[in-house]
mmCIF file of C-alpha atoms in Angstrom:
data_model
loop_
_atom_site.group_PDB
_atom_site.id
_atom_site.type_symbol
_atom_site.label_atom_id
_atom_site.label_comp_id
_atom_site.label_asym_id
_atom_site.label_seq_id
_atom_site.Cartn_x
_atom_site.Cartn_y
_atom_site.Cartn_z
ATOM 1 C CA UNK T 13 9.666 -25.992 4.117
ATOM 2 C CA UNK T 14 9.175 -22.943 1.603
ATOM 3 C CA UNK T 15 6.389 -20.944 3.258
ATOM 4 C CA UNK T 16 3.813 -20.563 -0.292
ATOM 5 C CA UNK T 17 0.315 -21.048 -1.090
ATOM 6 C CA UNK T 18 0.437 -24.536 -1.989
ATOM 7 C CA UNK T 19 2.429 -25.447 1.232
ATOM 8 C CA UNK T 20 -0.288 -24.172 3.228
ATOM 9 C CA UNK T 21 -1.786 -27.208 3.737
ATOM 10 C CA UNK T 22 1.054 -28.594 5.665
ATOM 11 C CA UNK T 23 1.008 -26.228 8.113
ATOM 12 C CA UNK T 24 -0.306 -27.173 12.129
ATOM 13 C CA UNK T 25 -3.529 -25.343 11.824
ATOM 14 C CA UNK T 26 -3.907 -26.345 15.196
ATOM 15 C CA UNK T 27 -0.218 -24.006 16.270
ATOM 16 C CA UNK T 28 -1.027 -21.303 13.007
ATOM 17 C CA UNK T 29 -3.769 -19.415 12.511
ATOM 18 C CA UNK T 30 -3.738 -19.897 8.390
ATOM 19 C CA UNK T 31 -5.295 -17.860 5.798
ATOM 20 C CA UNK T 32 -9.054 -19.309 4.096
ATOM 21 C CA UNK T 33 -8.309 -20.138 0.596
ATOM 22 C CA UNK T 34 -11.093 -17.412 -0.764
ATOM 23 C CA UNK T 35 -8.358 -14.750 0.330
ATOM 24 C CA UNK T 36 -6.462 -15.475 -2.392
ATOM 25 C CA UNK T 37 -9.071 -14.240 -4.919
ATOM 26 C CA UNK T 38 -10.081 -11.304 -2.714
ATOM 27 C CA UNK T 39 -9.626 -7.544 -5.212
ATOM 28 C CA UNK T 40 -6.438 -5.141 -4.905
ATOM 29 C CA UNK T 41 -8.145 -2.541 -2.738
ATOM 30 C CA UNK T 42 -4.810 -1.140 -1.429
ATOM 31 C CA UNK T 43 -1.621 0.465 -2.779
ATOM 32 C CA UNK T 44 0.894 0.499 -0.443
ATOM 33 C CA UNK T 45 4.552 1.923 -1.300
ATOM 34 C CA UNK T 46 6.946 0.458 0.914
ATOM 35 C CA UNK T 47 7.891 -3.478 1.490
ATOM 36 C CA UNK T 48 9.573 -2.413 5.447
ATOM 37 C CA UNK T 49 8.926 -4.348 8.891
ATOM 38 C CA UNK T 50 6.356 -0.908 9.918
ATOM 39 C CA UNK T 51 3.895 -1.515 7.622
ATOM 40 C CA UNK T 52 3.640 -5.805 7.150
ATOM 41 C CA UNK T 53 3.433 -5.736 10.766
ATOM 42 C CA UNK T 54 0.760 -2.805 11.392
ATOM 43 C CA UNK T 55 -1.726 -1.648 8.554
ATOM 44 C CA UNK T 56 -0.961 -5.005 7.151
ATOM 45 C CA UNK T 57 -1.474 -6.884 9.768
ATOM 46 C CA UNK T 58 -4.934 -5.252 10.709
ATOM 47 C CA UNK T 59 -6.126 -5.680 6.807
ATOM 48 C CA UNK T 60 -5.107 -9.435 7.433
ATOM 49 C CA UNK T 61 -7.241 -9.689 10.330
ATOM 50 C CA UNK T 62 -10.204 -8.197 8.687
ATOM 51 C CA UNK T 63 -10.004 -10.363 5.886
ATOM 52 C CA UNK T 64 -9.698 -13.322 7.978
ATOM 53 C CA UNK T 65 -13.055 -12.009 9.830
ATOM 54 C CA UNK T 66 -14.924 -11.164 6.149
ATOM 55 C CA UNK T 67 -14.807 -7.400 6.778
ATOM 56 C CA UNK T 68 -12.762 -5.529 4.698
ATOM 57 C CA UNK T 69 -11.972 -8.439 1.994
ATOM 58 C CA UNK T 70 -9.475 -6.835 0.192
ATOM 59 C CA UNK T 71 -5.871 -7.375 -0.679
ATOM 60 C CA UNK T 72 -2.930 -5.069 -1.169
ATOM 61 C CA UNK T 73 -0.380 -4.612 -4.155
ATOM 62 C CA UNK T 74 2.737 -3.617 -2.819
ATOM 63 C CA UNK T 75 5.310 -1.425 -4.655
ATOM 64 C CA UNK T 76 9.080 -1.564 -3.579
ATOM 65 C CA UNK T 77 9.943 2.155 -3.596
ATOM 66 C CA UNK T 78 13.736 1.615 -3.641
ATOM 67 C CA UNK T 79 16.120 0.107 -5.942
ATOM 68 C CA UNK T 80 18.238 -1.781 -3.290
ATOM 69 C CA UNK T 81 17.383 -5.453 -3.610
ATOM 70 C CA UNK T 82 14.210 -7.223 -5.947
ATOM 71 C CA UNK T 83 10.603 -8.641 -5.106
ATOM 72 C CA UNK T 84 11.885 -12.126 -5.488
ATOM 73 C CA UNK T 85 11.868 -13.343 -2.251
ATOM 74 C CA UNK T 86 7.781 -11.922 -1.768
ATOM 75 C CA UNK T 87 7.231 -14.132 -5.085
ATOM 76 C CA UNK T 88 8.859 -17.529 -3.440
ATOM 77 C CA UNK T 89 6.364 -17.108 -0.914
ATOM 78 C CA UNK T 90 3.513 -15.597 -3.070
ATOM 79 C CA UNK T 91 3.668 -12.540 -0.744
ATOM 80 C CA UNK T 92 3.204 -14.351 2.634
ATOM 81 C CA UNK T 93 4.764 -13.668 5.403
ATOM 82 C CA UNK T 94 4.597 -14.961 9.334
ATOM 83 C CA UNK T 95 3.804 -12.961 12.341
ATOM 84 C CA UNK T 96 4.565 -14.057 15.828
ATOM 85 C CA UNK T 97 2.810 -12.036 18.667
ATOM 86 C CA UNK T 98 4.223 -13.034 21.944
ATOM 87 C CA UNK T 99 3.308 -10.770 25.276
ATOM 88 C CA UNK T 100 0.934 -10.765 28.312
ATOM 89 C CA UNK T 101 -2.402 -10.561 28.499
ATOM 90 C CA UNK T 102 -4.188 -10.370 32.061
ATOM 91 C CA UNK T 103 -0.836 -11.061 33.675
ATOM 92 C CA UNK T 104 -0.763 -14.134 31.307
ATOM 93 C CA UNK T 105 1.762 -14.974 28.777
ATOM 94 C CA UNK T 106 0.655 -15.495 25.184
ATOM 95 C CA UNK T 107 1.954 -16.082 21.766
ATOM 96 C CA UNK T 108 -0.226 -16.133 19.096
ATOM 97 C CA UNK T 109 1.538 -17.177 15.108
ATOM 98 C CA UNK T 110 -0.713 -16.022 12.138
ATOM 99 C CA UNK T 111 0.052 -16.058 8.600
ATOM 100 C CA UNK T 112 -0.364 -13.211 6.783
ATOM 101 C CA UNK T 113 -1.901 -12.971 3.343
ATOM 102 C CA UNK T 114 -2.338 -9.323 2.784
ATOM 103 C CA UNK T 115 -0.236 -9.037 0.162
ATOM 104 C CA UNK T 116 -1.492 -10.204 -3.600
ATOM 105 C CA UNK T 117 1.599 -8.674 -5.469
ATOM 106 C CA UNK T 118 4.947 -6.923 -4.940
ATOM 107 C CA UNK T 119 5.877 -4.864 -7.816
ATOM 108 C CA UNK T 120 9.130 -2.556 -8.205
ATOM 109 C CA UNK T 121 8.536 1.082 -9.046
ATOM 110 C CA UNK T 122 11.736 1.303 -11.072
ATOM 111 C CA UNK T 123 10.743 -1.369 -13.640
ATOM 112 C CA UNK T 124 7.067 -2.487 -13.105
ATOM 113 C CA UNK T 125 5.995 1.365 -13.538
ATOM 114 C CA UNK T 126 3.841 0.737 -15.846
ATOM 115 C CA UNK T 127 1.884 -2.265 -14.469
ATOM 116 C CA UNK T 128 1.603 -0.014 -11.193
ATOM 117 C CA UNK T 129 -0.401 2.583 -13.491
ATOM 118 C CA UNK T 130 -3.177 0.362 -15.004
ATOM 119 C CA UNK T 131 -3.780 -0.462 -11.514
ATOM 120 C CA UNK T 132 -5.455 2.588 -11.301
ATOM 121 C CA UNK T 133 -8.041 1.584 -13.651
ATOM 122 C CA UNK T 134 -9.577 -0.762 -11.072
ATOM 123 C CA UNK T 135 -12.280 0.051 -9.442
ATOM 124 C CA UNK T 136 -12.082 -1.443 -6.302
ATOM 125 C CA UNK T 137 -8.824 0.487 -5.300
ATOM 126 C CA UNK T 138 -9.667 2.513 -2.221
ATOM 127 C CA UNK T 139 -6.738 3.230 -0.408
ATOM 128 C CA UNK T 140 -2.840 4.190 -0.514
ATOM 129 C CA UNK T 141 -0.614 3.417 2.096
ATOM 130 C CA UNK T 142 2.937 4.300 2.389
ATOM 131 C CA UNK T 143 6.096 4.317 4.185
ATOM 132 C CA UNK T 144 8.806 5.676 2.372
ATOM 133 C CA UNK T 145 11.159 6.804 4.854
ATOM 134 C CA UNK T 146 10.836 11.114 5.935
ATOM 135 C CA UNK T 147 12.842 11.781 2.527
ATOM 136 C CA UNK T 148 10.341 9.919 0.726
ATOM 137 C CA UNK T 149 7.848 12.984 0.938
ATOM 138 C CA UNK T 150 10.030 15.458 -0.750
ATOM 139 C CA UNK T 151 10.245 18.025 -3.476
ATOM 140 C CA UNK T 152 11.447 16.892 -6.909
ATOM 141 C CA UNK T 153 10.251 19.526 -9.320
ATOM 142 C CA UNK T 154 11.431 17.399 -12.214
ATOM 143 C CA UNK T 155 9.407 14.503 -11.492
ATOM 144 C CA UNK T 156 6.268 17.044 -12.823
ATOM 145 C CA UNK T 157 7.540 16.203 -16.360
ATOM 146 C CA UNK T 158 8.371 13.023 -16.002
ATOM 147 C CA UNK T 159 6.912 9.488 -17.382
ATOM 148 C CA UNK T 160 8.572 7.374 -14.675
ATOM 149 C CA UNK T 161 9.001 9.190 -11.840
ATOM 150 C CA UNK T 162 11.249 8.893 -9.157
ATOM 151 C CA UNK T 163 9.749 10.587 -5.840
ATOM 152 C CA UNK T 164 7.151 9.050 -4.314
ATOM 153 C CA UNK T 165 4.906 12.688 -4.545
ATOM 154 C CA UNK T 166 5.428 12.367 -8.200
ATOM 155 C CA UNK T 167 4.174 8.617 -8.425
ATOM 156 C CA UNK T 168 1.074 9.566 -6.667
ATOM 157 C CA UNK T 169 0.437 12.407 -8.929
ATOM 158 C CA UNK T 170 0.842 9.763 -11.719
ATOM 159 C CA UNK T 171 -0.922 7.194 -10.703
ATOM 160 C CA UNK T 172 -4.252 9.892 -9.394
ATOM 161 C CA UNK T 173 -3.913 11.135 -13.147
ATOM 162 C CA UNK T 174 -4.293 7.603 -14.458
ATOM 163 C CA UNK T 175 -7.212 7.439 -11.980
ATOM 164 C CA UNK T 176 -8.976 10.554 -12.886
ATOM 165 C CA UNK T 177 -8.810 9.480 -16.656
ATOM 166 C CA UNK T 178 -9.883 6.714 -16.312
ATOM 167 C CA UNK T 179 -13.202 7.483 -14.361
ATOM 168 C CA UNK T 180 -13.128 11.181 -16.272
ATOM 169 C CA UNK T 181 -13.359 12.493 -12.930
ATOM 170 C CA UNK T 182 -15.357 10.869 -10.788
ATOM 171 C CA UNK T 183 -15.806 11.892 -7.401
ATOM 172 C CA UNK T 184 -16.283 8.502 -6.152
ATOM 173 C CA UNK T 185 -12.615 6.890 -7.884
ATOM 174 C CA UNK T 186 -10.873 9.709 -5.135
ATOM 175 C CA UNK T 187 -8.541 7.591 -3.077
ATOM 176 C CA UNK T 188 -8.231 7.580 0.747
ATOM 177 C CA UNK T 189 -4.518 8.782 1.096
ATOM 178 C CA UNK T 190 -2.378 7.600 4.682
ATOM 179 C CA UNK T 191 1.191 8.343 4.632
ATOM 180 C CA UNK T 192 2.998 6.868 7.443
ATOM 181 C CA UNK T 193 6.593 8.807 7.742
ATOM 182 C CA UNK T 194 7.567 10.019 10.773
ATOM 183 C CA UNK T 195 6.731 14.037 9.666
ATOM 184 C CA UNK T 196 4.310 16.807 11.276
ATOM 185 C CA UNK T 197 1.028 16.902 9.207
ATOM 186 C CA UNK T 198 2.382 14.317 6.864
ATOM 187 C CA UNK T 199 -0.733 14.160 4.981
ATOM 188 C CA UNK T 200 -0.751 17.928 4.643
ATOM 189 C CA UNK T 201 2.430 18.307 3.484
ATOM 190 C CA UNK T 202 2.631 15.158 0.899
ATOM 191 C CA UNK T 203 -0.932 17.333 -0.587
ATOM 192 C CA UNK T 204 0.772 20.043 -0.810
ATOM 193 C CA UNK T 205 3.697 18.818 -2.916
ATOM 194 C CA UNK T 206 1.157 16.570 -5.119
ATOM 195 C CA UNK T 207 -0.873 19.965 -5.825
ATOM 196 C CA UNK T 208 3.194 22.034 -6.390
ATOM 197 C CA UNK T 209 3.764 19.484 -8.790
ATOM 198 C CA UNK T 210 0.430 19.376 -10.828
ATOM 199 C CA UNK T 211 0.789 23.328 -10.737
ATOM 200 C CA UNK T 212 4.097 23.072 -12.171
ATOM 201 C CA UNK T 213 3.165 20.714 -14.919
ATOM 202 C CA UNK T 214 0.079 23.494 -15.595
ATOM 203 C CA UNK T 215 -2.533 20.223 -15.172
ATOM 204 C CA UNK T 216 -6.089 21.356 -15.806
ATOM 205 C CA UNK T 217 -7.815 23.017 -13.477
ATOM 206 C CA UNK T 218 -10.697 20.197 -13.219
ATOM 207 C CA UNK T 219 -8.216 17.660 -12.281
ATOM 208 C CA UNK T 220 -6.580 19.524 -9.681
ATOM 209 C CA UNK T 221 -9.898 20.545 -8.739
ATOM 210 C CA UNK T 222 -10.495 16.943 -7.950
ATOM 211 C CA UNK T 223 -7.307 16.275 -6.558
ATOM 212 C CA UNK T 224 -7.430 18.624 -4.052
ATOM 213 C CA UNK T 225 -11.763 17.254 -3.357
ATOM 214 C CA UNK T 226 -12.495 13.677 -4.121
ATOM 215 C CA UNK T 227 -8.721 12.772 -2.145
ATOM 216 C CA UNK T 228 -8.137 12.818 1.452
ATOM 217 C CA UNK T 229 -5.209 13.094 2.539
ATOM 218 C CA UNK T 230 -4.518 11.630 6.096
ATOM 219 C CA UNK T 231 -1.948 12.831 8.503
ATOM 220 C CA UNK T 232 -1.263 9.852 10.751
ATOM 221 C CA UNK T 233 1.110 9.179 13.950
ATOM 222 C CA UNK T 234 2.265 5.898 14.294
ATOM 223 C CA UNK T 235 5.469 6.635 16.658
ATOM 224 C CA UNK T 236 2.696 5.804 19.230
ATOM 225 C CA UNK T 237 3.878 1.896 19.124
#
């Protein structure tokens, strides 16, 4: 059986833990670059909980960074996904199977580009995740010029741009920034290269005013799992 929101319903409820139908309507209130096994199974899989428990209620559009494969196979399923947690608890074994419903969209930063921009017009978008490999936060000088870029640096300077237009500056539309690669101060050093590249582009010095103070920029460790 095709795992997708209509097949739902034939699912053991009783062997699944399944996903209320009202999360399917819940607002994008995540960006997260990168489709890998790190992130569906860890920030995604605590934003699943904590939709399932009506805390955060908020879904996540994903963009595939890369150009190697499509998005298709995140469509069949309409972007769900199983987890199976097997371990021990208290000396016992367990094995809990959830499905996850995180993920409203998958869209591909090569060709969706600009659908992934007018996201920044909503105002319920809070956060940007990403995992795009230690390369990912890099230096492209070029990408300060560009329309489309191509490093992830230069897609966040894009789409906070969008943002900052949109809202003409508002301190509240700032986004809460967590980069996930495996680098020293990775939230430091992805600012840094955001800020290079809106210097290089000479952006106004308003916006990178509020670049620099309505964002934060996280520096997460998750080489503790």
């Amino acid at each position: 059986m095709q795992l997708t929101a209509t097949n739902l319903s034939k699912v053991n409820s009783k062997k699944v833990e399944l996903p209320a139908e009202s999360i399917f309507s819940l607002p994008e209130k995540i960006l997260q670059f990168g489709t890998g096994v790190l992130l569906r199974g860890l920030p995604d899989y605590f934003v699943d909980n904590a939709n399932k428990r009506n805390i955060f209620n908020g879904r996540i559009l994903v963009v595939k960074s890369t150009d190697s494969g499509d998005t298709k196979d995140f469509k069949e399923q309409d972007g769900l996904y199983t987890i199976v947690e097997r371990g021990l608890s208290n000396g016992k074994q367990i094995e809990n199977i959830s499905i996850n419903a995180s993920i409203s969209r998958v869209l591909s930063a090569k060709e969706d580009w600009d659908s992934i921009l007018q996201c920044a017009a909503n105002p319920a978008m809070q956060i940007i995740i990403s995992n795009t490999t230690e390369v990912g936060i890099s230096l492209l000088a070029s990408d300060a010029f560009s329309k489309v870029p191509t490093s992830f640096p230069g897609r966040i300077l894009r789409f906070l741009q969008a943002r900052y237009e949109t809202f003409h500056g508002s301190v509240e539309a700032g986004m809460v920034i967590i980069p996930t690669e495996l680098i020293p101060d990775n939230g430091t050093l992805l600012k840094e290269i955001v800020v290079k590249l809106a210097s290089l582009q000479n952006a106004d010095a308003k916006f990178i005013q509020w670049l620099t103070n309505a964002n934060d920029f996280c520096n997460s460790l998750v080489d503790r799992i």
